[in-house]
Amino acid sequence: MDSGIIIPEGYPFSGIELEEIISPYLVQKRVEEIGEEISELYQDKVPIIIGVLNGAFLFMADLVRHLHIQFEVDFIKIDSYGNNTKSSGTVRLLKDISADITGRHVIVVEDIVDTGLSLKFLKRRMEEASPKSLRFATFLYKPDVASPEVKIDWVGFNIDDRFVVGYGLDLKQIYRGLPGIYAINEDAKK
Ligand code: 5GP
């Protein structure tokens, strides 16, 4: 669906209109469902929920408001894209977790799994600290690209291999606040 949002000058794909692929209503409905499932699974436990910055900040914030259990939060910041629309192939750790996760139930919350490289990096980093359990949630998943090496416990939506923005995801740092998910029509690139 056309969104009426045109990419401004000075940004990649400027002049192209964003296409809404997941509506704000469906985003919220799915996050609520995942929240219910997590609450059910972690009854009587106090997991540490680790958000992957920057992209997962909105998903994380909405998700925890649907939990009916006690939990702690922490954040890790990594980068594999820089300001580009393709993965650089290497992951840099920009900010590590501060919580001691040894012996704890850990849930890592990602915005999107594209190649799966970041996920592999996160799994290795978490396992170094020997958590009692480790699960992964991602809001978006690109099944045509991702290597299925790491099991993902909760996926919001599977999407096609297209660059998307909104709900935490950026295009050169803009569009993170859009309430739905929007694709850039790369074929329309000038
Ligand atoms: P991966 O390591 O799985 O290739 O990529 C994961 C990271 O790349 C995500 O956390 C996100 O920051 C970025 N990324 C991957 N695909 C997209 C996309 O379609 N749009 C945006 N904005 N970022 C993406």
Coordinates of C-alpha atoms and ligand atoms in Angstrom, one line a residue:
M1 CA 0.0 0.0 0.0
D2 CA 1.3 3.5 -0.9
S3 CA 2.1 5.5 2.3
G4 CA 2.4 9.0 0.9
I5 CA 5.8 9.2 2.6
I6 CA 8.5 10.3 0.1
I7 CA 12.2 9.8 0.9
P8 CA 13.7 13.2 1.3
E9 CA 16.7 14.6 -0.5
G10 CA 20.1 13.8 0.8
Y11 CA 19.1 10.2 1.7
P12 CA 19.5 7.0 -0.3
F13 CA 16.5 6.4 -2.6
S14 CA 15.4 10.0 -2.4
G15 CA 12.2 10.7 -4.2
I16 CA 10.9 7.2 -3.8
E17 CA 7.6 6.6 -1.9
L18 CA 7.6 4.1 1.0
E19 CA 5.3 1.2 0.6
E20 CA 3.4 0.0 3.7
I21 CA 3.9 -3.8 4.1
I22 CA 2.7 -4.3 7.7
S23 CA 0.1 -1.9 9.2
P24 CA 0.5 -0.3 12.6
Y25 CA -2.5 -2.3 13.8
L26 CA -1.0 -5.7 12.8
V27 CA 2.4 -4.7 14.4
Q28 CA 0.7 -4.1 17.7
K29 CA -1.5 -7.2 17.5
R30 CA 1.5 -9.5 16.8
V31 CA 3.6 -7.9 19.6
E32 CA 0.8 -8.5 22.1
E33 CA 0.6 -12.2 21.0
I34 CA 4.3 -12.7 21.5
G35 CA 4.1 -11.0 24.9
E36 CA 1.4 -13.4 25.9
E37 CA 3.5 -16.4 24.8
I38 CA 6.5 -15.2 26.7
S39 CA 4.5 -14.5 29.8
E40 CA 3.1 -18.1 29.7
L41 CA 6.5 -19.7 29.2
Y42 CA 8.3 -17.7 31.9
Q43 CA 5.6 -18.0 34.7
D44 CA 7.4 -17.8 38.1
K45 CA 10.7 -16.9 36.5
V46 CA 12.4 -13.5 36.2
P47 CA 14.1 -13.4 32.8
I48 CA 16.6 -10.7 31.7
I49 CA 15.4 -9.3 28.4
I50 CA 18.2 -7.9 26.3
G51 CA 17.3 -5.5 23.5
V52 CA 19.6 -5.1 20.6
L53 CA 20.2 -1.4 19.9
N54 CA 19.3 0.7 18.1
G55 CA 16.7 -1.1 16.0
A56 CA 14.9 -3.1 18.6
F57 CA 14.1 -0.2 21.0
L58 CA 10.4 0.1 20.0
F59 CA 9.7 -3.6 19.8
M60 CA 11.3 -4.1 23.1
A61 CA 9.4 -1.3 24.7
D62 CA 6.0 -2.5 23.4
L63 CA 6.8 -6.1 24.1
V64 CA 7.6 -5.7 27.8
R65 CA 4.3 -3.8 28.3
H66 CA 2.5 -7.0 27.3
L67 CA 4.3 -9.2 29.9
H68 CA 2.5 -10.3 33.0
I69 CA 5.6 -11.5 34.7
Q70 CA 8.5 -9.8 36.5
F71 CA 11.6 -9.2 34.3
E72 CA 14.8 -7.2 34.1
V73 CA 16.0 -5.3 31.0
D74 CA 19.4 -4.7 29.6
F75 CA 20.8 -3.6 26.2
I76 CA 23.6 -4.5 23.8
K77 CA 24.6 -2.4 20.8
I78 CA 26.1 -3.9 17.7
D79 CA 26.5 -2.8 14.1
S80 CA 26.7 -4.7 10.9
Y81 CA 25.1 -2.3 8.4
G82 CA 26.7 1.1 9.2
N83 CA 24.6 3.6 7.3
N84 CA 24.2 1.3 4.4
T85 CA 21.3 -0.8 3.1
K86 CA 23.4 -4.0 2.9
S87 CA 25.2 -6.0 5.6
S88 CA 28.9 -5.2 5.8
G89 CA 29.6 -8.9 6.6
T90 CA 31.2 -8.1 9.9
V91 CA 29.7 -7.4 13.3
R92 CA 31.1 -4.8 15.7
L93 CA 30.3 -4.7 19.4
L94 CA 29.5 -1.0 20.2
K95 CA 28.1 -1.5 23.7
D96 CA 28.2 -4.7 25.7
I97 CA 25.6 -5.8 28.3
S98 CA 26.1 -4.6 31.8
A99 CA 24.0 -7.3 33.6
D100 CA 25.5 -10.5 35.0
I101 CA 23.6 -13.1 33.0
T102 CA 25.3 -16.2 34.4
G103 CA 22.7 -18.7 35.5
R104 CA 19.9 -16.4 34.4
H105 CA 17.1 -16.9 31.9
V106 CA 17.9 -14.6 29.0
I107 CA 15.7 -13.5 26.1
V108 CA 17.4 -11.5 23.3
V109 CA 15.2 -9.1 21.4
E110 CA 16.2 -8.3 17.8
D111 CA 14.6 -5.9 15.3
I112 CA 15.3 -8.0 12.2
V113 CA 17.2 -11.0 11.2
D114 CA 18.6 -10.6 7.7
T115 CA 21.8 -12.7 7.0
G116 CA 21.7 -14.0 10.6
L117 CA 25.3 -12.8 11.2
S118 CA 24.3 -10.5 14.1
L119 CA 22.3 -13.3 15.7
K120 CA 25.3 -15.7 15.5
F121 CA 27.4 -13.0 17.1
L122 CA 24.9 -12.4 19.9
K123 CA 24.5 -16.1 20.6
R124 CA 28.2 -16.5 21.0
R125 CA 28.4 -13.5 23.3
M126 CA 25.6 -14.7 25.5
E127 CA 26.8 -18.3 25.7
E128 CA 30.2 -17.0 26.9
A129 CA 28.5 -16.0 30.1
S130 CA 26.7 -19.3 30.6
P131 CA 23.0 -18.3 31.1
K132 CA 20.6 -20.8 32.4
S133 CA 18.5 -20.6 29.3
L134 CA 18.8 -18.5 26.1
R135 CA 16.0 -17.6 23.7
F136 CA 15.7 -15.2 20.8
A137 CA 12.8 -13.0 19.6
T138 CA 13.0 -11.0 16.4
F139 CA 10.3 -8.8 15.1
L140 CA 11.1 -9.4 11.4
Y141 CA 12.8 -12.3 9.6
K142 CA 14.0 -12.6 6.0
P143 CA 13.7 -16.4 5.3
D144 CA 15.2 -16.1 1.8
V145 CA 18.4 -14.6 3.1
A146 CA 18.9 -15.8 6.7
S147 CA 21.0 -18.9 7.4
P148 CA 19.0 -21.1 9.8
E149 CA 22.0 -21.8 12.1
V150 CA 20.5 -20.2 15.2
K151 CA 17.1 -21.2 16.4
I152 CA 14.7 -18.3 16.8
D153 CA 11.9 -18.8 19.3
W154 CA 9.6 -15.9 18.3
V155 CA 9.3 -14.3 14.9
G156 CA 6.9 -11.4 14.5
F157 CA 6.7 -11.6 10.7
N158 CA 8.5 -13.2 7.8
I159 CA 9.2 -10.7 5.1
D160 CA 10.6 -10.7 1.5
D161 CA 14.3 -9.8 0.9
R162 CA 13.7 -6.0 0.7
F163 CA 15.1 -3.2 2.7
V164 CA 12.5 -2.0 5.3
V165 CA 12.1 0.8 7.7
G166 CA 9.8 1.8 10.5
Y167 CA 9.1 0.5 14.0
G168 CA 12.7 1.1 15.1
L169 CA 14.3 0.4 11.8
D170 CA 16.1 3.2 10.0
L171 CA 17.3 4.5 6.6
K172 CA 20.5 6.4 7.5
Q173 CA 19.0 7.0 10.9
I174 CA 15.6 8.4 9.9
Y175 CA 12.1 6.7 9.9
R176 CA 12.7 4.8 13.2
G177 CA 9.5 6.3 14.6
L178 CA 7.1 5.1 11.9
P179 CA 4.4 2.8 13.6
G180 CA 4.2 0.2 10.7
I181 CA 6.8 -1.5 8.5
Y182 CA 7.5 0.1 5.1
A183 CA 9.6 -1.2 2.2
I184 CA 11.7 0.8 -0.2
N185 CA 11.0 -0.1 -3.8
E186 CA 14.7 -0.6 -4.9
D187 CA 13.6 -1.1 -8.5
A188 CA 12.3 2.5 -8.5
K189 CA 15.8 3.8 -7.6
K190 CA 16.7 6.7 -9.7
Ligands
5GP1 P1 22.1 -9.5 9.9 O1 23.3 -9.5 10.8 O2 21.0 -10.5 10.2 O3 22.4 -9.5 8.4 O4 21.5 -8.0 10.1 C1 20.9 -7.6 11.2 C2 20.9 -6.1 11.4 O5 21.0 -5.5 10.1 C3 19.6 -5.7 11.9 O6 19.6 -5.7 13.3 C4 19.4 -4.3 11.3 O7 20.1 -3.4 12.1 C5 20.1 -4.4 10.0 N1 19.1 -4.7 8.9 C6 18.9 -5.9 8.3 N2 18.0 -5.8 7.4 C7 17.5 -4.5 7.4 C8 16.4 -3.8 6.7 O8 15.7 -4.4 5.9 N3 16.2 -2.6 7.1 C9 17.0 -1.9 8.1 N4 16.6 -0.7 8.4 N5 17.9 -2.6 8.8 C10 18.2 -3.8 8.4

